[in-house]
Coordinates of C-alpha atoms in Angstrom, one line a residue:
X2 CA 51.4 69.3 76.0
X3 CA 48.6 70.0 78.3
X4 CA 46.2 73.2 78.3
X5 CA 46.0 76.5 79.8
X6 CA 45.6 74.6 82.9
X7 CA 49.2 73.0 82.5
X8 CA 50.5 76.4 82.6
X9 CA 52.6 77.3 85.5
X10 CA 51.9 81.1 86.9
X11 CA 50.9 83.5 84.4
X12 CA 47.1 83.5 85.7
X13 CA 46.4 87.4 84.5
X14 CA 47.5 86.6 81.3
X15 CA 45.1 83.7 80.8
X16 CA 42.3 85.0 82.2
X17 CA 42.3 88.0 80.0
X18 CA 43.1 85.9 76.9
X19 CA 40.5 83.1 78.0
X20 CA 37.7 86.4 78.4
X21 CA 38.6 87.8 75.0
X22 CA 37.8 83.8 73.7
X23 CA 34.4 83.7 75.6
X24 CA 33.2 87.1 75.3
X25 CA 34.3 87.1 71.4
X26 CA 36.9 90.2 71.4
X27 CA 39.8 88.6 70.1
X28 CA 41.9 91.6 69.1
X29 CA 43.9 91.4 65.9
X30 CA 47.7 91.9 67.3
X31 CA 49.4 90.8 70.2
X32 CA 52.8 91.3 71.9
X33 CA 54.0 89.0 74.6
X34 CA 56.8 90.2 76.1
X35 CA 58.9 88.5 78.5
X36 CA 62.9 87.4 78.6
X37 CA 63.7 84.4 76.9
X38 CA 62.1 81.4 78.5
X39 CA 59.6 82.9 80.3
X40 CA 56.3 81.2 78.1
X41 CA 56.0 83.4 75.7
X42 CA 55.9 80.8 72.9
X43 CA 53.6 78.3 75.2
X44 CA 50.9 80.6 75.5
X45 CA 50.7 82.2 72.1
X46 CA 50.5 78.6 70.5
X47 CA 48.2 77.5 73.4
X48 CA 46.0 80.6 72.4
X49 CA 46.6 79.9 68.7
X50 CA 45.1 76.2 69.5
X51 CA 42.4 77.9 71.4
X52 CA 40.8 79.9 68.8
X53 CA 41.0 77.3 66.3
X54 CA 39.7 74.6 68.2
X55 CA 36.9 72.7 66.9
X56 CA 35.1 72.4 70.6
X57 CA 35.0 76.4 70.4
X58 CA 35.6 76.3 74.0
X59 CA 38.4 78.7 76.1
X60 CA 40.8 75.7 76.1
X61 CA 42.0 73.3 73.3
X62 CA 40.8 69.8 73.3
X63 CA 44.0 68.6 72.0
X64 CA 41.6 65.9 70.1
X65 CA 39.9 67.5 67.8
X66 CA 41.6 67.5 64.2
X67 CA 42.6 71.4 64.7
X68 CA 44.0 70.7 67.5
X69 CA 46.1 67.6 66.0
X70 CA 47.6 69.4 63.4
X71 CA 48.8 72.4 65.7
X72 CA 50.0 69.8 67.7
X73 CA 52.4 68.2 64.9
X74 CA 53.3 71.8 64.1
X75 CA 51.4 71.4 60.3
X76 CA 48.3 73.4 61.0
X77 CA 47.9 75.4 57.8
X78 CA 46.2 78.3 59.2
X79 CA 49.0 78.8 62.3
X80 CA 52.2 80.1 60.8
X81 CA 55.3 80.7 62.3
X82 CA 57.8 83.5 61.0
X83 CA 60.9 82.0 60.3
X84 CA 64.2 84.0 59.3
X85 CA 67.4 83.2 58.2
X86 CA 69.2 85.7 59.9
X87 CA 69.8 84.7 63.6
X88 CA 69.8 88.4 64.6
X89 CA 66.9 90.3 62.2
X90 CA 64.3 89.2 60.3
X91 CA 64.4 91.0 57.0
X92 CA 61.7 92.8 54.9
X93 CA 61.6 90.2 52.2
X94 CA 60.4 87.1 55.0
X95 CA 57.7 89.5 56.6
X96 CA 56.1 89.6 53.1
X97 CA 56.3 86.9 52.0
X98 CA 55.4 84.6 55.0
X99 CA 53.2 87.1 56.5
X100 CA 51.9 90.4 54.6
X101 CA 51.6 88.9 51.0
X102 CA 49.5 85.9 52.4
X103 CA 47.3 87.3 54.8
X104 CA 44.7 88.6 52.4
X105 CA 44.2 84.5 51.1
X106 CA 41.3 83.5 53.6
X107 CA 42.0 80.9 55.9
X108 CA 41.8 77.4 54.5
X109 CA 39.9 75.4 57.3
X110 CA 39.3 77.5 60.6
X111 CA 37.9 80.3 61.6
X112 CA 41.3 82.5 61.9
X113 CA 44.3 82.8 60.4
X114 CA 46.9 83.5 63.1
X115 CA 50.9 84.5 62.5
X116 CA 53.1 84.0 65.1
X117 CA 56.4 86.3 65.2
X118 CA 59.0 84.6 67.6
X119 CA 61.7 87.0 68.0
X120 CA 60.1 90.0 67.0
X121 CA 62.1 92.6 68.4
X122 CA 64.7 91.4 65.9
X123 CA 62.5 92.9 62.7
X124 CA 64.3 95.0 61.1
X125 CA 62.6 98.8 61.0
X126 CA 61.7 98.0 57.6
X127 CA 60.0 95.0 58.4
X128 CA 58.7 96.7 61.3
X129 CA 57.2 99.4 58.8
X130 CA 55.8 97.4 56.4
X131 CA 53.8 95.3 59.0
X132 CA 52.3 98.2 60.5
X133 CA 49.6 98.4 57.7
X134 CA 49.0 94.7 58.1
X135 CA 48.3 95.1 61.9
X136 CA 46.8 99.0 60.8
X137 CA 43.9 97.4 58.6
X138 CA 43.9 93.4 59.2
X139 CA 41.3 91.2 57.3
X140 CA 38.5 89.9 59.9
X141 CA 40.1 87.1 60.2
X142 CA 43.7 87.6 60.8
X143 CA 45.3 87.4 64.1
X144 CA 49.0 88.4 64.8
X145 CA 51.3 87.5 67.9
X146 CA 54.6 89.1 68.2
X147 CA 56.8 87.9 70.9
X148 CA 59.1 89.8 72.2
X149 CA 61.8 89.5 74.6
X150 CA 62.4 93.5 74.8
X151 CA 58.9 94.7 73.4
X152 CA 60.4 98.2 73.2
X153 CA 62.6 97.3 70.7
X154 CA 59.8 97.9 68.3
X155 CA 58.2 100.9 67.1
X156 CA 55.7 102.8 69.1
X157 CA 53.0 103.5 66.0
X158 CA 53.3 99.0 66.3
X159 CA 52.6 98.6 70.0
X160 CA 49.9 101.0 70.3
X161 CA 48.2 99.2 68.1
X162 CA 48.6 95.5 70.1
X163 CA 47.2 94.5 73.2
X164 CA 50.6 94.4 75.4
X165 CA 50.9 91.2 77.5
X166 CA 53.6 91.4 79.9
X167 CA 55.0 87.9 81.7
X168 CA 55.9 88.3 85.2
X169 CA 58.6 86.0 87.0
X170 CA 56.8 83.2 88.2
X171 CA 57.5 82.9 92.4
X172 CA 59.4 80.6 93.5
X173 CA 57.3 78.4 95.3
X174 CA 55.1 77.4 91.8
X175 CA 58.6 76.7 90.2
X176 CA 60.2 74.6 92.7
X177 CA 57.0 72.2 93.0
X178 CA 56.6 72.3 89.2
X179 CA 60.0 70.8 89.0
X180 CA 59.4 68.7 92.0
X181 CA 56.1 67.4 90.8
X182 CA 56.6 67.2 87.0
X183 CA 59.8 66.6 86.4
X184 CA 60.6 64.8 89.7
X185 CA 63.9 66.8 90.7
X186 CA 64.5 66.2 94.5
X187 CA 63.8 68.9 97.1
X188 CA 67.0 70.3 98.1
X189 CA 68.2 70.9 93.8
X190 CA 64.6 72.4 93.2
X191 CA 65.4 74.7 95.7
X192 CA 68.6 75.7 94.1
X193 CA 67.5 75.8 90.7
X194 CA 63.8 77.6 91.0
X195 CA 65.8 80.2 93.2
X196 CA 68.5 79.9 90.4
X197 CA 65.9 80.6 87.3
X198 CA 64.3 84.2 89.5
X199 CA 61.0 83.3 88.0
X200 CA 61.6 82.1 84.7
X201 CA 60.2 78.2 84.0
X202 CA 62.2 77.4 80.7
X203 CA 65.2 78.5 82.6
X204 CA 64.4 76.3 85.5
X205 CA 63.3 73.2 83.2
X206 CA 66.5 73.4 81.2
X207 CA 68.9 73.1 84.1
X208 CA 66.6 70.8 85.8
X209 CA 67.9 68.6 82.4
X210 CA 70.9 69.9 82.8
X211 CA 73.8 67.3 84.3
X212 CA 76.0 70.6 83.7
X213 CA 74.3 72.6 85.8
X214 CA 74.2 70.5 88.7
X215 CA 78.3 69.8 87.9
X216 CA 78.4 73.7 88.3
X217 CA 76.4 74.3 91.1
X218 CA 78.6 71.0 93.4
X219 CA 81.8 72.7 91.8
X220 CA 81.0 76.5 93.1
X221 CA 80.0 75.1 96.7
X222 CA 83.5 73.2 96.8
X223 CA 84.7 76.8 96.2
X224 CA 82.4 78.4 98.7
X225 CA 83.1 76.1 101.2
X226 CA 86.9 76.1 100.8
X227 CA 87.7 79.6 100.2
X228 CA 89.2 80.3 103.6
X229 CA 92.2 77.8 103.5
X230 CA 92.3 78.2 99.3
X231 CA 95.0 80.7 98.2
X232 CA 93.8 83.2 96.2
X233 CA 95.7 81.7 93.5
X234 CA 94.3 78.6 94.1
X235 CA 90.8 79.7 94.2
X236 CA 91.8 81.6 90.4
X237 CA 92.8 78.5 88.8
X238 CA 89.8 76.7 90.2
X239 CA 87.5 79.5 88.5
X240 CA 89.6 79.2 85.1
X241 CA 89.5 75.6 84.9
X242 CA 85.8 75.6 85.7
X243 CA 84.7 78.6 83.4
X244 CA 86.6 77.4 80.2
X245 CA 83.4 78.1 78.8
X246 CA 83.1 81.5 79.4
X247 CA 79.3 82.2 79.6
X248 CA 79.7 79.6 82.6
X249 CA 81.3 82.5 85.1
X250 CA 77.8 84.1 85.4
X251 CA 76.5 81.3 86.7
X252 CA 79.2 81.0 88.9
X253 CA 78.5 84.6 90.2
X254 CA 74.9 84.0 90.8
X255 CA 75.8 81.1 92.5
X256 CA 78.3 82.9 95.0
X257 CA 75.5 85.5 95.1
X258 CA 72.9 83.5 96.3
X259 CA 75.3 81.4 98.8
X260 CA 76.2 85.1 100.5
X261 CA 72.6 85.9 100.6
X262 CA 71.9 82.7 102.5
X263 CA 74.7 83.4 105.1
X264 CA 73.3 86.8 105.7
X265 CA 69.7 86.0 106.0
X266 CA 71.2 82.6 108.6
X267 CA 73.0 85.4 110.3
X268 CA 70.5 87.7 110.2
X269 CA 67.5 85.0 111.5
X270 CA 69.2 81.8 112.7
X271 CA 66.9 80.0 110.7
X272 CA 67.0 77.5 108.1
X273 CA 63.6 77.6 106.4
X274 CA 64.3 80.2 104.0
X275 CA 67.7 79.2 102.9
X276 CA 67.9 78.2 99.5
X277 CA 71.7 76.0 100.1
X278 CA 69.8 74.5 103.0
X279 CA 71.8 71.0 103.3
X280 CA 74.9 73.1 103.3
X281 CA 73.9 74.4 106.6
X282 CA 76.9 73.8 108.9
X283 CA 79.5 75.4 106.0
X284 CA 76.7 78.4 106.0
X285 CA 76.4 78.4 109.9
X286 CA 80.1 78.7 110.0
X287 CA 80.5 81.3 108.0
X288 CA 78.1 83.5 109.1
X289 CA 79.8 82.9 112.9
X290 CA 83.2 84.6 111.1
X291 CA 82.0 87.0 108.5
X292 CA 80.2 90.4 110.1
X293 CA 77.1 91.6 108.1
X294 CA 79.0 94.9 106.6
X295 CA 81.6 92.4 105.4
X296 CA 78.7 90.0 103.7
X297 CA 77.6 93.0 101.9
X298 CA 80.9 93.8 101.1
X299 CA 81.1 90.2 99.6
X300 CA 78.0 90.8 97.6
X301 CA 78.8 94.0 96.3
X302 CA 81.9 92.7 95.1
X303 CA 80.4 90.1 93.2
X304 CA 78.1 92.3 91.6
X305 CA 81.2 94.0 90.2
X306 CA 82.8 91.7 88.8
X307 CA 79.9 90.5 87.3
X308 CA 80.1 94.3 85.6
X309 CA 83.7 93.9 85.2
X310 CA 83.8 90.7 82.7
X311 CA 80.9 92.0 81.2
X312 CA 82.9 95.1 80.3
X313 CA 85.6 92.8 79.4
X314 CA 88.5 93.9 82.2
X315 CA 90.8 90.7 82.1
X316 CA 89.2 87.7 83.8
X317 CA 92.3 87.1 86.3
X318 CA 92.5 90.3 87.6
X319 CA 88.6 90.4 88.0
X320 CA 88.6 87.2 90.1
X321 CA 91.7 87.9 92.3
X322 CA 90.3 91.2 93.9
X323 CA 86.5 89.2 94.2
X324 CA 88.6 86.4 95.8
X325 CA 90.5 88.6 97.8
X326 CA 87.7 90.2 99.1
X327 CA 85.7 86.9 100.0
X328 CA 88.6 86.3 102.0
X329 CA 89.3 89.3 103.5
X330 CA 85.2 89.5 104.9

C-alpha cells in the first residue's frame, strides 16, 4: 500500500481531506459515498493512517509504529464495524463496537477513529442511536461511514457529516493504472477501464480475472458471428455461456459497448477512440451493413433486455427478440 499519492483519481477528495489535516479541522463524521469499488475503503483507512501518523504530516509514513499497526489491521485506536448480518448491521454491534467505547480515551494516538463499511445497511435503530454519538462526539473521536447509497441513511445523520462523494475515475487514469501497475497489455486495458465506467476496484478485479477475459473472447465470437448464427444458435450460445446468471450483464455491456464502437467507426471512420480496436475489420464490416437508426435500434434493444431479465421475463424469450433484432439491423 502506497499513500495518497498512490491513489488513482479522486484529487478533490484528497485535497480537501489533506487541508482539513494541515489546517487542523478534522471534522468529527464523515460519509464517503460512492458504488462498491470505487475507493471508499482506501481513502478512509489512508485518512485514518493519516491522522494517526507519528510524522504528523498530510500523508502516512507507512514506517512509523502507527502507521505499522494500521498497516497489519491491529491498530487499537482504528476500528472497523463489523456485523454479522450480511445485509444490516444491528443496534446491539453499533453499541457495543462503537457507541459504548467511544467515551474510553484513545490508548496511544491522538484520535480514536471508527470506520463503518457498509453503512447504509444500519438499521434505523442503529442509525438512531448513533446520531447522539456523531450529535456530541468526545474531542477525540472521528467517525467514517461509507456508503454505497449515502441516502439510505437518515437526513438528521448526514447533515451532521462532511459528505464526500467519489466520482468515476476517466478512463484514461484507469487504463494506464492497469497498464502501468498491474502490467495488463494495451488492447485488454482498453476493454476493461472502458468496461469498469470509472470504477478502479472494478477494473483491478477483472484485470485478475482469467473469467473475465474468457467472457469478454466468448461475447466477440458472438459479435462477430451473429449474421450467419441462427437465432437459435446464438440462444444456446448465451445459455451455455451465462450458466451463471449474474454473467448475462456482462454480456450486455459487452454487446453494448461493441455497438457503440461500430457507430462511432461509422460515424468517424476512425479507429482511435474505439475501445474493441484490434477487432477493427469485424467492426468495419459491420458498420458497412448496419445503418445508424438500425445501431441504435441494436442498442436500445439491449438496454431492454437488460430491463427485461432484471424484471425477471424468461431468459429465452428475452434473448431471442435481442438476437432477432441484432440480426435484423
Amino acid at each position: 500500500m502506497t499513500g495518497f499519492d498512490g491513489v488513482v483519481g479522486h484529487e478533490e477528495i484528497i485535497s480537501h481531506l489533506q487541508n482539513a489535516i494541515r489546517l487542523g479541522k478534522v471534522s468529527h463524521a464523515y460519509i464517503f459515498g460512492g458504488e462498491h469499488g470505487s475507493g471508499k475503503k482506501l481513502l478512509a483507512s489512508l485518512f485514518a493512517m493519516t491522522l494517526q501518523c507519528q510524522e504528523h504530516g498530510i500523508e502516512p509514513c507507512m514506517k512509523c509504529a502507527s502507521c505499522k499497526k494500521a498497516l497489519n489491521k491491529n491498530h487499537p485506536d482504528i476500528i472497523n464495524i463489523t456485523h454479522e448480518k450480511p445485509n444490516s448491521i444491528g443496534i446491539d454491534e453499533i453499541r457495543d463496537q462503537l457507541i459504548n467505547d467511544v467515551g474510553i480515551k484513545p490508548y496511544e494516538s491522538p484520535y480514536k477513529i471508527y470506520i463503518v463499511n457498509d453503512a447504509d445497511k444500519l438499521t434505523l435503530q442503529a442509525q438512531n442511536a448513533l446520531l447522539k454519538t456523531i450529535e456530541e462526539p468526545p474531542a477525540y473521536a472521528v467517525v467514517m461511514l461509507l456508503a454505497d447509497n449515502p441516502d439510505a441513511l437518515l437526513p438528521t445523520i448526514t447533515s451532521r457529516c462532511v459528505i464526500l462523494s467519489l466520482k468515476p475515475v476517466g478512463d484514461r487514469l484507469v487504463k494506464d493504472y492497469l497498464m502501468d501497475r498491474m502490467h495488463i497489455p494495451d488492447y485488454q486495458a482498453e476493454v476493461q477501464a472502458s468496461f469498469a465506467q470509472g470504477n478502479v476496484g472494478k477494473a483491478q478485479q477483472m484485470a485478475n480475472s482469467a473469467e473475465f477475459t474468457e467472457l469478454t473472447e466468448n461475447a466477440l465470437r458472438i459479435l462477430k458471428h451473429s449474421r450467419e448464427m441462427e437465432v437459435y444458435e446464438l440462444v444456446d450460445a448465451i445459455k451455455i455461456m451465462s450458466a451463471e446468471k449474474q454473467n448475462i450483464y456482462d454480456y450486455l455491456d459487452l454487446f453494448t459497448m461493441w455497438f457503440r464502437d461500430v457507430l462511432l467507426f461509422k460515424a468517424t471512420k476512425e479507429v482511435d477512440n474505439l475501445v474493441f480496436k484490434e477487432e477493427i475489420n469485424y467492426i468495419k464490416e459491420r458498420a458497412s451493413v448496419s445503418s445508424y437508426e438500425g445501431l441504435e435500434q441494436i442498442i436500445d434493444a439491449i438496454h431492454m433486455a437488460d430491463s427485461r431479465l432484471r424484471a425477471n421475463v424468461n431468459f429465452d424469450l428475452v434473448m431471442e427478440l435481442l438476437f432477432l433484432t441484432i440480426r435484423e439491423n
